[in-house]
XYZ file of N, CA and C in Angstrom:
552
model
N 13.120 -46.346 -18.567
C 13.812 -45.282 -18.215
C 15.334 -46.236 -17.559
N 14.794 -46.863 -16.597
C 15.787 -47.972 -15.918
C 16.847 -49.106 -16.634
N 16.211 -48.962 -17.772
C 16.485 -49.923 -19.082
C 17.783 -49.348 -19.352
N 17.586 -48.160 -19.685
C 18.534 -47.305 -20.922
C 19.336 -47.129 -19.998
N 19.269 -46.764 -18.358
C 20.500 -46.144 -18.225
C 21.081 -47.571 -17.413
N 20.626 -48.598 -17.299
C 21.802 -49.422 -16.917
C 22.626 -49.976 -18.580
N 21.846 -49.902 -19.359
C 22.327 -49.646 -20.808
C 23.415 -48.820 -21.174
N 23.772 -47.660 -20.473
C 24.231 -46.749 -21.108
C 25.342 -46.693 -20.256
N 25.398 -47.645 -18.632
C 26.614 -47.483 -17.858
C 25.937 -46.655 -16.824
N 25.451 -45.908 -16.864
C 25.208 -44.776 -16.021
C 24.489 -45.640 -14.813
N 24.678 -45.051 -13.273
C 24.081 -45.498 -12.408
C 23.992 -43.957 -11.894
N 23.141 -44.448 -10.870
C 22.879 -42.883 -9.282
C 24.241 -42.887 -8.769
N 24.326 -41.314 -8.202
C 25.201 -41.137 -7.900
C 25.395 -42.270 -6.274
N 26.307 -42.105 -5.749
C 26.836 -43.043 -4.780
C 26.639 -41.594 -3.606
N 25.940 -42.348 -2.620
C 25.883 -41.487 -1.656
C 26.877 -40.717 -0.883
N 26.999 -39.174 -0.119
C 27.622 -38.790 0.025
C 28.909 -39.417 1.442
N 30.016 -39.190 0.785
C 31.110 -40.277 1.999
C 30.376 -39.648 3.582
N 30.784 -40.522 4.559
C 30.489 -40.500 5.866
C 31.514 -39.675 6.128
N 31.596 -38.494 7.270
C 32.573 -38.012 7.573
C 32.912 -38.706 8.952
N 33.744 -39.689 9.313
C 34.635 -40.370 10.019
C 35.325 -39.194 11.417
N 35.063 -39.204 12.158
C 35.928 -38.854 13.451
C 37.521 -39.003 12.990
N 38.483 -38.477 12.655
C 39.712 -38.947 12.725
C 40.164 -38.062 14.212
N 41.684 -38.153 14.741
C 42.532 -37.861 15.761
C 41.917 -36.403 15.667
N 41.956 -35.692 16.745
C 41.393 -34.319 17.363
C 39.881 -34.066 16.873
N 39.302 -34.978 16.435
C 37.856 -34.542 16.190
C 36.880 -35.196 17.592
N 35.818 -34.430 17.578
C 34.776 -35.548 18.438
C 34.425 -36.101 17.712
N 33.965 -37.551 18.102
C 33.109 -38.452 17.717
C 31.669 -38.687 18.202
N 30.975 -38.831 17.360
C 29.424 -39.066 17.759
C 29.403 -40.711 18.615
N 28.619 -39.344 19.923
C 28.290 -40.860 20.874
C 27.216 -41.800 20.640
N 26.279 -41.687 19.657
C 25.405 -42.484 19.007
C 26.004 -43.215 18.602
N 26.680 -42.958 17.502
C 27.167 -44.156 16.506
C 27.513 -45.069 17.505
N 27.337 -46.395 16.465
C 28.083 -47.669 16.701
C 28.879 -48.059 16.473
N 29.747 -49.192 16.262
C 30.955 -49.621 15.166
C 32.273 -49.104 15.713
N 33.313 -49.631 14.918
C 34.345 -49.008 15.119
C 35.003 -47.589 14.822
N 34.209 -47.258 13.539
C 34.138 -45.940 13.104
C 33.183 -45.200 13.141
N 33.452 -44.427 14.118
C 32.047 -43.299 14.857
C 32.206 -41.939 13.417
N 31.057 -41.494 13.594
C 30.931 -40.601 12.658
C 31.750 -38.889 13.382
N 32.084 -37.965 12.938
C 32.576 -36.735 13.278
C 31.175 -35.647 14.328
N 31.400 -35.388 15.379
C 29.838 -35.081 16.194
C 30.317 -33.456 15.412
N 29.045 -32.677 15.243
C 29.068 -31.643 15.062
C 28.680 -30.715 15.756
N 27.889 -31.207 16.604
C 27.163 -30.712 18.144
C 27.102 -31.470 19.026
N 27.610 -30.804 20.207
C 27.264 -31.302 21.931
C 26.266 -30.799 22.392
N 24.947 -31.666 23.163
C 24.030 -31.542 23.716
C 24.441 -31.381 25.354
N 24.439 -30.088 25.714
C 24.911 -29.502 27.278
C 23.728 -30.572 28.243
N 22.686 -30.703 28.044
C 21.556 -30.986 28.670
C 21.954 -33.152 29.069
N 21.707 -33.061 27.050
C 21.877 -34.659 27.277
C 23.243 -35.444 27.920
N 24.297 -34.382 27.767
C 26.169 -34.154 28.081
C 26.528 -35.728 26.964
N 26.133 -35.481 25.798
C 26.504 -36.105 24.611
C 26.807 -35.407 23.257
N 27.957 -35.648 22.296
C 27.822 -35.434 21.060
C 27.317 -36.149 20.026
N 26.468 -35.162 18.855
C 26.257 -35.945 18.141
C 26.616 -35.405 16.351
N 26.401 -37.092 15.661
C 26.876 -36.232 14.171
C 25.754 -35.800 13.794
N 25.588 -35.727 12.121
C 24.252 -34.448 11.638
C 23.497 -35.660 11.466
N 23.811 -36.905 11.403
C 22.258 -38.117 11.708
C 21.608 -38.197 12.882
N 22.458 -38.431 13.930
C 21.577 -38.352 15.223
C 21.453 -36.994 15.784
N 21.705 -35.443 15.234
C 21.526 -34.720 15.464
C 20.184 -34.439 15.458
N 19.324 -34.809 14.315
C 18.363 -34.363 13.840
C 17.145 -34.254 15.084
N 16.905 -35.820 15.871
C 15.944 -35.371 16.543
C 16.338 -34.847 17.647
N 17.067 -33.419 17.778
C 17.352 -32.364 18.466
C 16.026 -30.772 17.800
N 16.587 -31.479 16.721
C 15.911 -30.199 15.760
C 14.435 -30.871 15.506
N 13.992 -31.423 15.580
C 12.339 -32.262 15.434
C 11.855 -32.531 16.602
N 12.509 -32.932 17.123
C 11.613 -33.896 18.440
C 10.807 -32.377 19.751
N 9.840 -32.291 19.670
C 9.520 -31.445 20.956
C 10.060 -31.421 22.191
N 10.515 -32.582 22.492
C 11.396 -33.042 23.738
C 12.434 -32.360 23.784
N 13.696 -32.152 22.762
C 14.756 -32.242 22.635
C 14.607 -30.632 22.229
N 13.737 -29.673 21.644
C 14.447 -28.622 21.188
C 14.815 -27.906 22.666
N 14.373 -27.515 23.391
C 14.602 -27.018 24.865
C 16.249 -27.425 25.058
N 16.692 -28.679 24.274
C 18.059 -28.586 24.835
C 18.758 -27.779 24.452
N 20.363 -27.285 24.894
C 21.329 -26.548 24.909
C 22.170 -27.029 23.569
N 22.298 -26.541 22.473
C 23.381 -27.260 22.281
C 24.710 -25.893 21.642
N 26.056 -26.794 21.452
C 26.972 -25.757 21.560
C 27.614 -26.402 20.446
N 28.767 -26.129 20.352
C 29.555 -26.408 18.879
C 30.435 -28.121 19.690
N 30.478 -29.066 18.893
C 31.022 -30.208 19.494
C 32.169 -30.314 20.224
N 32.518 -30.542 21.679
C 33.218 -30.479 22.204
C 33.835 -31.331 22.955
N 35.022 -31.673 22.856
C 35.517 -33.071 23.784
C 35.566 -32.834 25.744
N 35.464 -31.416 26.278
C 35.593 -31.119 27.756
C 33.971 -31.272 27.831
N 33.120 -31.819 27.498
C 31.984 -31.344 28.084
C 31.347 -31.520 28.976
N 32.514 -32.352 29.936
C 31.803 -32.802 31.541
C 32.539 -31.510 32.223
N 33.745 -30.552 31.315
C 33.934 -29.515 32.173
C 32.928 -28.309 32.622
N 31.932 -28.646 31.424
C 30.773 -27.247 31.713
C 29.605 -27.305 32.551
N 29.843 -29.421 33.686
C 28.934 -29.221 34.097
C 29.413 -29.560 35.597
N 28.710 -28.889 36.440
C 28.808 -29.480 37.682
C 28.943 -30.316 38.267
N 29.986 -30.670 38.785
C 30.557 -32.001 39.663
C 29.344 -32.565 40.487
N 28.686 -31.616 41.337
C 28.292 -31.847 42.889
C 26.484 -31.691 42.004
N 26.263 -31.134 41.218
C 24.714 -31.077 40.650
C 24.076 -31.768 39.520
N 25.291 -32.012 38.522
C 25.397 -32.393 37.237
C 23.989 -32.003 36.324
N 24.068 -30.113 36.743
C 23.766 -29.264 35.969
C 24.272 -28.250 35.283
N 24.278 -27.335 34.304
C 25.250 -26.346 33.273
C 25.794 -25.381 34.360
N 27.504 -25.687 34.136
C 28.068 -24.224 35.386
C 27.517 -22.846 34.714
N 26.906 -22.186 34.659
C 25.924 -21.129 34.103
C 26.335 -19.740 34.812
N 26.826 -19.626 36.200
C 26.860 -19.364 36.793
C 28.365 -18.701 37.697
N 28.604 -17.417 37.783
C 30.170 -17.218 38.234
C 30.526 -16.781 39.645
N 31.158 -17.152 40.695
C 31.088 -16.805 41.941
C 32.722 -15.880 42.073
N 31.880 -14.741 42.300
C 33.504 -13.466 42.385
C 34.255 -13.913 43.873
N 33.188 -14.357 44.540
C 33.899 -14.899 46.057
C 35.090 -15.706 45.985
N 34.719 -16.951 45.051
C 35.713 -17.902 45.173
C 36.209 -18.381 43.814
N 35.788 -17.472 42.837
C 36.423 -17.149 41.516
C 36.338 -18.221 41.029
N 35.081 -19.371 40.284
C 34.655 -20.368 39.484
C 33.432 -20.470 39.170
N 33.653 -21.033 38.281
C 32.146 -21.077 37.350
C 31.197 -22.687 38.684
N 30.287 -21.683 38.686
C 28.960 -23.091 39.348
C 27.985 -23.529 38.250
N 26.918 -24.357 39.450
C 25.597 -24.270 38.785
C 25.017 -23.374 39.935
N 23.417 -23.397 38.340
C 22.484 -22.325 39.783
C 22.126 -23.135 41.003
N 22.080 -24.264 41.231
C 21.814 -25.046 42.759
C 22.634 -24.494 43.356
N 24.327 -24.233 42.784
C 25.520 -24.432 43.545
C 25.456 -22.473 44.683
N 24.419 -22.099 43.955
C 24.229 -20.611 44.551
C 23.319 -20.578 45.971
N 22.704 -22.158 45.756
C 21.266 -22.082 46.897
C 21.739 -22.606 47.994
N 23.641 -23.361 47.787
C 24.187 -24.144 48.893
C 25.840 -23.673 49.038
N 26.271 -23.870 48.601
C 27.945 -23.993 49.119
C 28.366 -22.114 49.113
N 27.533 -22.163 48.052
C 27.900 -20.744 47.507
C 26.898 -19.304 48.216
N 26.031 -19.516 49.223
C 24.473 -19.465 49.259
C 25.453 -17.412 49.651
N 24.950 -16.500 49.390
C 25.214 -15.006 49.762
C 26.824 -14.592 49.222
N 27.224 -15.787 48.428
C 28.526 -14.833 47.529
C 28.270 -14.016 46.826
N 28.689 -13.407 46.175
C 28.994 -12.368 44.870
C 28.554 -13.012 43.841
N 27.720 -13.112 43.270
C 27.787 -14.211 41.533
C 27.106 -13.407 40.717
N 27.112 -13.899 39.251
C 26.737 -13.123 38.118
C 26.791 -13.842 37.125
N 25.793 -13.772 36.260
C 25.785 -15.197 34.952
C 27.029 -15.209 34.219
N 27.362 -16.336 34.310
C 29.046 -17.067 33.387
C 29.020 -16.068 32.140
N 27.954 -15.862 31.401
C 28.057 -15.116 30.020
C 28.516 -13.623 30.697
N 27.935 -12.957 31.506
C 28.205 -11.726 31.946
C 30.012 -11.396 32.684
N 30.049 -12.572 33.146
C 31.416 -12.666 33.319
C 32.758 -12.693 32.338
N 32.104 -13.402 31.607
C 32.534 -13.613 29.934
C 33.168 -12.245 29.845
N 31.591 -11.508 29.338
C 31.965 -10.237 28.919
C 32.872 -9.554 29.549
N 32.873 -9.263 30.753
C 33.329 -8.206 31.364
C 34.793 -8.936 31.424
N 35.465 -10.007 31.214
C 36.589 -10.725 31.249
C 37.432 -10.343 29.845
N 36.093 -10.546 29.072
C 36.965 -10.411 27.596
C 37.447 -8.650 27.383
N 36.231 -7.686 27.825
C 36.504 -6.160 28.157
C 37.964 -5.691 28.834
N 38.275 -6.721 30.154
C 39.288 -6.031 30.219
C 40.775 -6.547 29.928
N 40.289 -7.891 28.630
C 41.308 -8.226 27.963
C 41.812 -7.152 27.248
N 40.609 -6.907 26.747
C 40.703 -5.940 25.333
C 41.483 -4.523 25.626
N 40.903 -4.313 27.180
C 41.718 -2.740 27.614
C 43.386 -3.400 27.682
N 43.337 -4.596 28.220
C 45.166 -4.973 28.490
C 45.713 -5.001 27.525
N 45.278 -5.392 26.536
C 46.058 -5.628 25.176
C 46.289 -4.309 24.257
N 45.303 -3.348 24.706
C 45.420 -1.655 24.258
C 46.674 -1.286 25.139
N 46.574 -1.168 26.221
C 47.638 -0.900 26.841
C 49.045 -1.689 26.427
N 49.257 -2.687 26.112
C 50.424 -3.299 25.969
C 50.702 -2.936 24.397
N 49.881 -2.518 23.998
C 49.978 -2.403 22.328
C 50.381 -0.993 22.011
N 50.109 0.059 23.466
C 50.634 1.528 23.010
C 51.549 1.500 23.773
N 52.100 0.508 25.056
C 53.338 0.692 25.246
C 54.368 0.196 24.367
N 54.004 -0.826 23.827
C 55.220 -1.628 22.572
C 55.403 -0.433 21.343
N 54.048 0.644 20.974
C 54.211 1.352 20.018
C 55.379 3.069 21.044
N 54.972 3.114 22.136
C 55.784 3.774 23.156
C 57.590 3.406 22.639
N 57.965 2.428 23.282
C 58.883 1.755 23.142
C 59.437 1.720 21.800
N 58.786 1.485 20.593
C 59.055 1.824 19.103
C 59.689 3.351 19.063
N 58.973 3.751 19.199
C 59.189 5.454 19.062
C 61.027 5.854 20.105
N 60.807 5.034 20.917
C 61.973 5.645 21.684
C 63.214 5.187 21.472
N 63.122 3.756 21.202
C 64.257 2.763 19.557
C 64.722 3.474 18.717
N 63.335 4.024 17.950
C 64.173 5.050 16.948
C 64.741 6.529 16.626
N 64.140 6.994 18.080
C 64.609 8.362 19.015
C 66.320 7.808 18.938
N 66.584 6.618 19.813
C 67.315 6.681 20.042
C 68.809 6.037 19.220
N 67.822 5.463 17.963
C 69.091 4.918 16.910
C 69.161 6.454 16.063
N 68.197 7.281 15.583
C 68.506 8.749 15.306
C 69.614 9.217 15.821
N 69.570 9.350 17.291
C 70.674 10.103 18.357
C 72.046 9.008 18.031
N 72.282 7.863 17.756
C 73.062 6.968 17.687
C 74.095 7.599 16.135
N 72.834 7.573 15.412
C 73.794 8.159 14.031
C 73.722 9.630 13.470
N 73.122 10.354 14.584
C 73.562 11.605 14.801
C 74.882 11.806 15.407
N 75.531 11.396 16.664
C 76.612 10.539 16.971
C 77.617 10.192 16.590
N 77.221 9.475 15.625
C 78.222 8.906 14.707
C 78.619 10.225 13.886
N 77.820 10.930 13.052
C 77.761 11.717 11.858
C 78.917 13.307 12.530
N 78.379 13.464 14.301
C 78.997 14.145 14.510
C 80.714 13.966 14.881
N 80.813 12.517 15.081
C 82.512 12.315 15.450
C 82.944 12.172 14.118
N 82.354 11.663 13.096
C 83.374 11.726 11.816
C 83.591 13.228 11.013
N 82.698 14.214 11.486
C 82.799 15.413 11.233
C 83.469 15.985 12.363
N 83.630 15.976 13.808
C 85.014 16.116 14.306
C 86.443 15.578 14.334
N 86.068 14.669 14.111
C 87.492 14.005 13.201
C 88.049 14.646 12.536
N 87.367 15.280 10.891
C 87.665 15.887 9.921
C 87.968 17.487 10.020
N 87.340 17.909 11.249
C 87.661 19.187 11.580
C 89.095 19.009 12.337
N 89.187 18.020 13.358
C 90.663 17.911 13.576
C 91.938 17.697 13.245
N 91.215 16.888 11.711
C 92.159 16.367 11.275
C 92.563 17.515 10.351
N 91.762 18.491 10.058
C 91.921 19.532 9.000
C 92.914 20.926 9.890
N 92.291 21.016 10.985
C 93.097 22.015 11.671
C 94.508 21.479 11.995
N 94.818 20.156 11.904
C 96.586 19.557 12.183
C 97.272 19.510 11.521
N 96.225 19.429 9.491
C 97.214 19.676 8.504
C 97.524 21.552 8.991
N 96.671 22.056 9.592
C 97.017 23.759 8.684
C 98.232 23.623 10.139
N 98.252 22.969 11.183
C 99.031 23.274 11.832
C 100.578 23.049 11.749
N 100.520 21.716 10.611
C 101.890 21.047 10.546
C 102.175 22.259 9.256
N 101.278 23.112 8.349
C 101.801 23.823 6.996
C 102.548 25.151 8.097
N 101.931 25.778 9.191
C 102.383 26.505 9.567
C 103.966 26.820 10.425
N 103.818 25.176 11.061
C 105.057 24.930 11.435
C 105.910 24.447 10.308
N 106.020 23.773 9.886
C 106.340 23.112 8.272
C 107.074 21.726 8.874
N 106.247 21.601 10.127
C 107.152 20.347 10.641
C 105.725 18.963 10.969
N 105.999 17.641 10.363
C 104.875 16.724 10.871
C 104.439 16.916 12.575
N 103.387 16.949 12.753
C 102.837 16.435 14.071
C 102.898 14.933 14.413
N 103.396 14.416 15.872
C 103.162 13.136 15.713
C 101.683 12.922 16.596
N 101.104 11.700 16.233
C 100.487 11.392 17.198
C 101.112 10.396 18.450
N 100.276 10.380 19.518
C 100.766 9.073 20.363
C 99.560 8.565 19.988
């Protein structure tokens, strides 16, 4: 069979093209060499980003299964507490910033805190309400603009009618007197 394939010139399909990280992409932290593959996911526990190949251990190994994976991001350090190297998963209302759970026991002890996810949900709700208000004000202003435009058009028509009526009256007066009326 192999001999037949060789004779016909058919070969096995080449491996799928590797997806190298380009400008703006997050590169895999494990790949070596000058051309690293594009990362698909980032691990918030390992603080590393992984390509499809190197991500497999997180799916297969029991040691990694509980790790928190997110879409690949270059700003991984921004999600980690600079004091405790833990995930920023708590929001402090008192200081209006994200903190880690260890911060709630230290610098932020006794502060008004909620989970970062709950705060995000609340902020999104508030943003949605603000967007609705802005949209409503926009629609009201559009309606007012249309009403003003209609008033202007009505005023223009009224002016034309007044000119026509005035011209008609002047013509009538001229006929009655028999002399042209001069305009100043």
